mmCIF file of N, CA, C and O in Angstrom:
data_model
loop_
_atom_site.group_PDB
_atom_site.id
_atom_site.type_symbol
_atom_site.label_atom_id
_atom_site.label_comp_id
_atom_site.label_asym_id
_atom_site.label_seq_id
_atom_site.Cartn_x
_atom_site.Cartn_y
_atom_site.Cartn_z
ATOM 1 N N MET A 1 0.975 -1.175 -0.088
ATOM 2 C CA MET A 1 0.326 0.356 0.177
ATOM 3 C C MET A 1 0.874 1.969 0.256
ATOM 4 O O MET A 1 1.693 1.321 1.049
ATOM 5 N N GLU A 2 0.539 1.972 -1.360
ATOM 6 C CA GLU A 2 1.205 3.860 -0.752
ATOM 7 C C GLU A 2 1.382 4.344 0.031
ATOM 8 O O GLU A 2 -0.381 4.447 -0.082
ATOM 9 N N ASN A 3 1.952 5.005 0.496
ATOM 10 C CA ASN A 3 1.822 6.063 0.888
ATOM 11 C C ASN A 3 0.787 7.465 0.530
ATOM 12 O O ASN A 3 1.696 7.657 -0.394
ATOM 13 N N PRO A 4 -0.466 8.016 0.884
ATOM 14 C CA PRO A 4 -0.974 8.901 0.216
ATOM 15 C C PRO A 4 -0.397 9.999 0.675
ATOM 16 O O PRO A 4 -1.053 11.028 -0.635
ATOM 17 N N VAL A 5 -0.329 10.274 1.037
ATOM 18 C CA VAL A 5 0.989 11.696 1.439
ATOM 19 C C VAL A 5 2.542 11.646 0.958
ATOM 20 O O VAL A 5 3.197 10.926 1.396
ATOM 21 N N PRO A 6 2.679 12.146 -0.357
ATOM 22 C CA PRO A 6 4.047 12.294 -0.478
ATOM 23 C C PRO A 6 4.655 13.017 0.280
ATOM 24 O O PRO A 6 4.698 14.030 1.612
ATOM 25 N N PHE A 7 6.472 12.428 0.217
ATOM 26 C CA PHE A 7 7.142 13.084 1.787
ATOM 27 C C PHE A 7 7.653 14.587 1.053
ATOM 28 O O PHE A 7 7.809 14.892 -0.475
ATOM 29 N N LEU A 8 7.357 15.297 1.774
ATOM 30 C CA LEU A 8 7.255 17.117 1.533
ATOM 31 C C LEU A 8 9.171 17.656 2.401
ATOM 32 O O LEU A 8 9.092 17.194 3.078
ATOM 33 N N SER A 9 9.907 17.653 1.154
ATOM 34 C CA SER A 9 11.241 18.508 1.744
ATOM 35 C C SER A 9 10.698 19.661 2.593
ATOM 36 O O SER A 9 10.128 20.196 1.898
ATOM 37 N N PRO A 10 11.330 20.310 3.517
ATOM 38 C CA PRO A 10 11.419 21.267 3.825
ATOM 39 C C PRO A 10 11.381 22.660 3.352
ATOM 40 O O PRO A 10 12.813 22.150 2.246
ATOM 41 N N ARG A 11 11.036 23.510 3.551
ATOM 42 C CA ARG A 11 11.442 24.727 2.681
ATOM 43 C C ARG A 11 12.181 25.824 3.427
ATOM 44 O O ARG A 11 12.888 26.483 2.556
ATOM 45 N N TYR A 12 12.122 25.602 4.862
ATOM 46 C CA TYR A 12 13.314 26.239 5.654
ATOM 47 C C TYR A 12 13.909 25.885 6.376
ATOM 48 O O TYR A 12 13.434 24.361 6.882
ATOM 49 N N LEU A 13 15.071 25.888 6.764
ATOM 50 C CA LEU A 13 15.905 25.227 7.657
ATOM 51 C C LEU A 13 16.675 25.841 8.960
ATOM 52 O O LEU A 13 16.850 27.462 8.238
ATOM 53 N N ARG A 14 16.844 25.873 9.752
ATOM 54 C CA ARG A 14 17.050 26.253 10.841
ATOM 55 C C ARG A 14 18.787 26.435 10.651
ATOM 56 O O ARG A 14 19.382 25.672 10.113
ATOM 57 N N THR A 15 19.582 27.056 11.980
ATOM 58 C CA THR A 15 20.726 27.047 11.516
ATOM 59 C C THR A 15 21.760 25.938 11.461
ATOM 60 O O THR A 15 22.511 25.778 10.730
ATOM 61 N N PRO A 16 21.386 24.661 12.111
ATOM 62 C CA PRO A 16 22.591 23.731 12.239
ATOM 63 C C PRO A 16 22.197 22.711 10.857
ATOM 64 O O PRO A 16 22.697 22.782 10.463
ATOM 65 N N ASP A 17 20.763 22.743 10.454
ATOM 66 C CA ASP A 17 20.484 21.915 9.311
ATOM 67 C C ASP A 17 20.915 22.485 7.769
ATOM 68 O O ASP A 17 21.358 22.707 7.372
ATOM 69 N N ALA A 18 20.999 24.092 8.170
ATOM 70 C CA ALA A 18 21.104 25.041 6.757
ATOM 71 C C ALA A 18 22.907 24.995 6.971
ATOM 72 O O ALA A 18 23.692 24.573 5.734
ATOM 73 N N ALA A 19 23.820 25.320 7.867
ATOM 74 C CA ALA A 19 24.830 24.645 8.122
ATOM 75 C C ALA A 19 25.650 23.453 7.858
ATOM 76 O O ALA A 19 26.646 23.060 6.807
ATOM 77 N N VAL A 20 24.783 22.581 8.059
ATOM 78 C CA VAL A 20 24.814 20.829 7.480
ATOM 79 C C VAL A 20 24.974 21.299 5.659
ATOM 80 O O VAL A 20 25.904 20.748 5.084
ATOM 81 N N ARG A 21 23.910 21.258 5.525
ATOM 82 C CA ARG A 21 23.571 21.714 3.813
ATOM 83 C C ARG A 21 24.927 22.203 3.235
ATOM 84 O O ARG A 21 25.818 22.188 1.811
ATOM 85 N N LEU A 22 25.570 23.503 3.447
ATOM 86 C CA LEU A 22 26.630 24.359 2.905
ATOM 87 C C LEU A 22 27.973 23.825 3.650
ATOM 88 O O LEU A 22 29.168 24.514 3.020
ATOM 89 N N GLY A 23 27.835 22.795 4.512
ATOM 90 C CA GLY A 23 29.487 22.531 5.107
ATOM 91 C C GLY A 23 29.961 22.925 5.655
ATOM 92 O O GLY A 23 31.438 22.812 5.894
ATOM 93 N N LEU A 24 29.301 23.848 5.933
ATOM 94 C CA LEU A 24 30.054 24.634 7.389
ATOM 95 C C LEU A 24 29.815 23.814 9.007
ATOM 96 O O LEU A 24 28.485 23.508 9.321
ATOM 97 N N SER A 25 30.317 25.122 10.077
ATOM 98 C CA SER A 25 29.893 24.927 11.144
ATOM 99 C C SER A 25 28.959 25.790 11.192
ATOM 100 O O SER A 25 28.414 26.738 10.863
ATOM 101 N N PRO A 26 27.688 25.686 12.406
ATOM 102 C CA PRO A 26 26.599 26.762 12.424
ATOM 103 C C PRO A 26 27.791 28.024 13.318
ATOM 104 O O PRO A 26 26.615 28.669 12.820
ATOM 105 N N ARG A 27 28.561 28.062 14.136
ATOM 106 C CA ARG A 27 28.955 29.016 14.266
ATOM 107 C C ARG A 27 29.536 29.934 13.124
ATOM 108 O O ARG A 27 29.287 31.513 13.355
ATOM 109 N N THR A 28 30.380 29.383 12.488
ATOM 110 C CA THR A 28 30.479 30.082 11.058
ATOM 111 C C THR A 28 29.258 30.660 10.553
ATOM 112 O O THR A 28 29.668 31.938 9.830
ATOM 113 N N LEU A 29 28.040 30.204 10.268
ATOM 114 C CA LEU A 29 27.179 30.572 9.352
ATOM 115 C C LEU A 29 26.789 31.784 10.401
ATOM 116 O O LEU A 29 25.962 32.837 10.124
ATOM 117 N N GLU A 30 26.379 31.465 11.670
ATOM 118 C CA GLU A 30 26.320 32.620 12.463
ATOM 119 C C GLU A 30 26.679 34.084 12.393
ATOM 120 O O GLU A 30 26.254 35.079 12.439
ATOM 121 N N LYS A 31 27.952 33.802 12.169
ATOM 122 C CA LYS A 31 28.982 34.801 12.203
ATOM 123 C C LYS A 31 28.655 35.674 10.640
ATOM 124 O O LYS A 31 28.983 37.128 10.554
ATOM 125 N N HIS A 32 28.825 34.455 9.927
ATOM 126 C CA HIS A 32 28.410 35.742 8.413
ATOM 127 C C HIS A 32 26.985 36.216 8.901
ATOM 128 O O HIS A 32 26.980 37.112 8.029
ATOM 129 N N ARG A 33 26.332 35.959 8.992
ATOM 130 C CA ARG A 33 24.736 36.157 9.714
ATOM 131 C C ARG A 33 24.984 37.736 10.428
ATOM 132 O O ARG A 33 24.836 38.904 10.267
ATOM 133 N N CYS A 34 26.131 38.097 11.318
ATOM 134 C CA CYS A 34 25.971 38.722 11.774
ATOM 135 C C CYS A 34 26.848 39.626 10.982
ATOM 136 O O CYS A 34 26.787 41.045 10.955
ATOM 137 N N TYR A 35 27.736 39.575 10.154
ATOM 138 C CA TYR A 35 28.841 40.301 9.513
ATOM 139 C C TYR A 35 27.766 40.447 8.304
ATOM 140 O O TYR A 35 28.639 41.771 7.074
ATOM 141 N N GLY A 36 26.774 40.163 7.781
ATOM 142 C CA GLY A 36 25.905 40.247 6.961
ATOM 143 C C GLY A 36 26.443 39.298 5.278
ATOM 144 O O GLY A 36 26.189 40.518 4.863
ATOM 145 N N THR A 37 27.655 38.494 5.393
ATOM 146 C CA THR A 37 28.273 37.887 4.162
ATOM 147 C C THR A 37 27.100 36.518 4.074
ATOM 148 O O THR A 37 28.053 36.249 3.183
ATOM 149 N N GLY A 38 26.399 36.983 4.978
ATOM 150 C CA GLY A 38 25.740 35.138 4.227
ATOM 151 C C GLY A 38 24.469 34.860 3.714
ATOM 152 O O GLY A 38 23.987 36.060 3.197
ATOM 153 N N PRO A 39 24.262 34.047 3.364
ATOM 154 C CA PRO A 39 22.626 33.814 2.869
ATOM 155 C C PRO A 39 21.524 34.594 3.226
ATOM 156 O O PRO A 39 21.564 35.038 4.471
ATOM 157 N N ALA A 40 21.055 34.997 2.847
ATOM 158 C CA ALA A 40 19.741 35.732 3.383
ATOM 159 C C ALA A 40 18.710 34.921 4.257
ATOM 160 O O ALA A 40 18.678 33.624 4.484
ATOM 161 N N PHE A 41 18.372 35.540 5.415
ATOM 162 C CA PHE A 41 17.331 34.305 6.406
ATOM 163 C C PHE A 41 16.262 35.111 6.359
ATOM 164 O O PHE A 41 16.294 36.453 6.353
ATOM 165 N N HIS A 42 15.197 34.511 7.205
ATOM 166 C CA HIS A 42 13.649 34.856 7.882
ATOM 167 C C HIS A 42 14.174 34.878 9.171
ATOM 168 O O HIS A 42 14.724 33.971 9.548
ATOM 169 N N LYS A 43 13.002 35.875 9.550
ATOM 170 C CA LYS A 43 12.615 35.542 11.710
ATOM 171 C C LYS A 43 11.377 35.303 11.498
ATOM 172 O O LYS A 43 10.531 35.951 10.815
ATOM 173 N N LEU A 44 11.331 33.797 11.810
ATOM 174 C CA LEU A 44 10.090 33.562 12.326
ATOM 175 C C LEU A 44 9.828 32.936 13.687
ATOM 176 O O LEU A 44 10.163 32.423 14.378
ATOM 177 N N GLY A 45 8.852 33.453 14.137
ATOM 178 C CA GLY A 45 8.527 33.604 15.400
ATOM 179 C C GLY A 45 9.797 33.625 16.420
ATOM 180 O O GLY A 45 9.806 32.964 17.578
ATOM 181 N N GLY A 46 10.637 34.773 15.645
ATOM 182 C CA GLY A 46 11.878 34.811 17.178
ATOM 183 C C GLY A 46 12.885 33.302 16.437
ATOM 184 O O GLY A 46 14.035 33.972 16.788
ATOM 185 N N ARG A 47 12.854 32.908 15.335
ATOM 186 C CA ARG A 47 13.836 31.744 14.983
ATOM 187 C C ARG A 47 14.658 32.273 13.924
ATOM 188 O O ARG A 47 13.936 32.833 13.079
ATOM 189 N N VAL A 48 15.879 32.746 13.766
ATOM 190 C CA VAL A 48 16.003 32.183 12.197
ATOM 191 C C VAL A 48 15.686 31.117 11.208
ATOM 192 O O VAL A 48 16.426 30.030 11.695
ATOM 193 N N VAL A 49 15.536 31.379 10.214
ATOM 194 C CA VAL A 49 15.579 30.060 9.267
ATOM 195 C C VAL A 49 16.234 30.523 8.078
ATOM 196 O O VAL A 49 15.758 31.624 7.791
ATOM 197 N N TYR A 50 16.641 29.740 6.628
ATOM 198 C CA TYR A 50 16.886 29.926 5.598
ATOM 199 C C TYR A 50 16.135 29.121 4.825
ATOM 200 O O TYR A 50 15.854 27.489 4.887
ATOM 201 N N SER A 51 15.731 29.700 3.633
ATOM 202 C CA SER A 51 15.338 29.122 2.599
ATOM 203 C C SER A 51 15.986 27.799 1.799
ATOM 204 O O SER A 51 17.571 28.443 1.627
ATOM 205 N N ILE A 52 15.960 27.206 1.201
ATOM 206 C CA ILE A 52 16.640 26.258 0.588
ATOM 207 C C ILE A 52 17.378 27.458 -0.904
ATOM 208 O O ILE A 52 18.502 27.075 -1.093
ATOM 209 N N GLU A 53 16.311 27.772 -1.224
ATOM 210 C CA GLU A 53 16.858 28.322 -2.386
ATOM 211 C C GLU A 53 17.662 29.605 -1.914
ATOM 212 O O GLU A 53 19.072 29.249 -2.909
ATOM 213 N N ALA A 54 17.948 30.440 -1.088
ATOM 214 C CA ALA A 54 18.744 31.564 -0.360
ATOM 215 C C ALA A 54 20.142 30.785 -0.363
ATOM 216 O O ALA A 54 21.060 31.399 -0.436
ATOM 217 N N LEU A 55 19.769 29.683 0.170
ATOM 218 C CA LEU A 55 21.343 28.586 0.724
ATOM 219 C C LEU A 55 21.969 28.586 -0.660
ATOM 220 O O LEU A 55 23.137 28.787 -0.711
ATOM 221 N N ASP A 56 21.422 27.796 -1.360
ATOM 222 C CA ASP A 56 21.996 27.561 -2.844
ATOM 223 C C ASP A 56 22.051 28.250 -3.501
ATOM 224 O O ASP A 56 23.438 28.425 -4.131
ATOM 225 N N ALA A 57 21.783 29.773 -3.490
ATOM 226 C CA ALA A 57 21.731 30.901 -4.342
ATOM 227 C C ALA A 57 23.296 31.441 -3.549
ATOM 228 O O ALA A 57 24.229 31.948 -4.128
ATOM 229 N N TRP A 58 23.252 31.185 -2.545
ATOM 230 C CA TRP A 58 24.491 32.165 -1.986
ATOM 231 C C TRP A 58 26.061 31.218 -2.200
ATOM 232 O O TRP A 58 26.549 31.595 -2.010
ATOM 233 N N ALA A 59 25.519 30.020 -1.993
ATOM 234 C CA ALA A 59 26.714 29.037 -2.350
ATOM 235 C C ALA A 59 27.179 29.186 -3.659
ATOM 236 O O ALA A 59 28.290 29.406 -3.858
ATOM 237 N N GLU A 60 26.165 29.469 -4.730
ATOM 238 C CA GLU A 60 26.368 29.506 -5.915
ATOM 239 C C GLU A 60 27.039 31.061 -6.187
ATOM 240 O O GLU A 60 28.273 31.017 -7.219
ATOM 241 N N CYS A 61 27.101 31.656 -5.383
ATOM 242 C CA CYS A 61 28.096 32.881 -5.383
ATOM 243 C C CYS A 61 29.734 32.979 -4.886
ATOM 244 O O CYS A 61 30.037 33.442 -5.977
ATOM 245 N N GLY A 62 29.569 31.827 -4.489
ATOM 246 C CA GLY A 62 30.892 31.027 -4.681
ATOM 247 C C GLY A 62 31.975 30.751 -5.306
ATOM 248 O O GLY A 62 32.965 30.418 -5.414
ATOM 249 N N LEU A 63 31.330 30.505 -6.353
ATOM 250 C CA LEU A 63 31.495 29.738 -7.257
ATOM 251 C C LEU A 63 33.030 30.001 -8.424
ATOM 252 O O LEU A 63 32.798 31.191 -8.777
ATOM 253 N N ARG A 64 34.163 29.218 -8.453
ATOM 254 C CA ARG A 64 35.335 30.050 -8.870
ATOM 255 C C ARG A 64 35.766 28.961 -9.419
ATOM 256 O O ARG A 64 35.792 28.188 -9.643
ATOM 257 N N ARG A 65 36.429 29.559 -10.755
ATOM 258 C CA ARG A 65 37.155 28.396 -11.996
ATOM 259 C C ARG A 65 38.657 28.133 -11.623
ATOM 260 O O ARG A 65 39.138 27.667 -12.063
ATOM 261 N N SER A 66 39.068 29.514 -10.793
ATOM 262 C CA SER A 66 40.509 29.074 -10.255
ATOM 263 C C SER A 66 40.727 30.120 -8.983
ATOM 264 O O SER A 66 39.916 31.074 -8.616
ATOM 265 N N THR A 67 41.679 30.164 -8.335
ATOM 266 C CA THR A 67 42.318 30.618 -6.894
ATOM 267 C C THR A 67 42.399 32.311 -7.546
ATOM 268 O O THR A 67 42.115 33.103 -6.118
ATOM 269 N N SER A 68 43.188 32.736 -8.565
ATOM 270 C CA SER A 68 43.049 33.952 -8.718
ATOM 271 C C SER A 68 42.140 34.384 -9.283
ATOM 272 O O SER A 68 41.672 35.224 -9.655
ATOM 273 N N ASP A 69 40.652 33.796 -9.219
ATOM 274 C CA ASP A 69 39.663 34.279 -10.001
ATOM 275 C C ASP A 69 38.742 34.822 -8.720
ATOM 276 O O ASP A 69 38.472 34.482 -8.080
ATOM 277 N N PRO A 70 38.378 36.391 -9.277
ATOM 278 C CA PRO A 70 37.795 37.575 -7.747
ATOM 279 C C PRO A 70 36.573 37.203 -8.056
ATOM 280 O O PRO A 70 36.146 37.504 -7.008
ATOM 281 N N GLY A 71 35.928 36.153 -8.806
ATOM 282 C CA GLY A 71 34.110 36.584 -9.239
ATOM 283 C C GLY A 71 33.581 37.573 -9.610
ATOM 284 O O GLY A 71 34.731 38.192 -9.795
ATOM 285 N N SER A 72 32.228 37.879 -9.420
ATOM 286 C CA SER A 72 31.856 38.777 -10.133
ATOM 287 C C SER A 72 31.207 39.646 -9.048
ATOM 288 O O SER A 72 31.607 39.883 -7.799
#
C-alpha cells in the first residue's frame, strides 16, 4: 500500500541544518549572519530560518574557476 501523502522536503532550515547543507559549522554561519556576508534569512517567531533557495544561491555566488578568479 502506497503512502497517500507524498514526502515533502522542508522549505526552511534552521541554522544547524543549513550549516550542514553548506558544509559549514553553525557558528560560522552565525558569524556570516552577523557580518551580513551570509545567505539571506528570515525571522519567523523569533527563530532564524533559511530557505533552501537562498542557501543554494549564496553557495553559487562562491563559484570560482581558479584561485585567482575574483568572482563577479
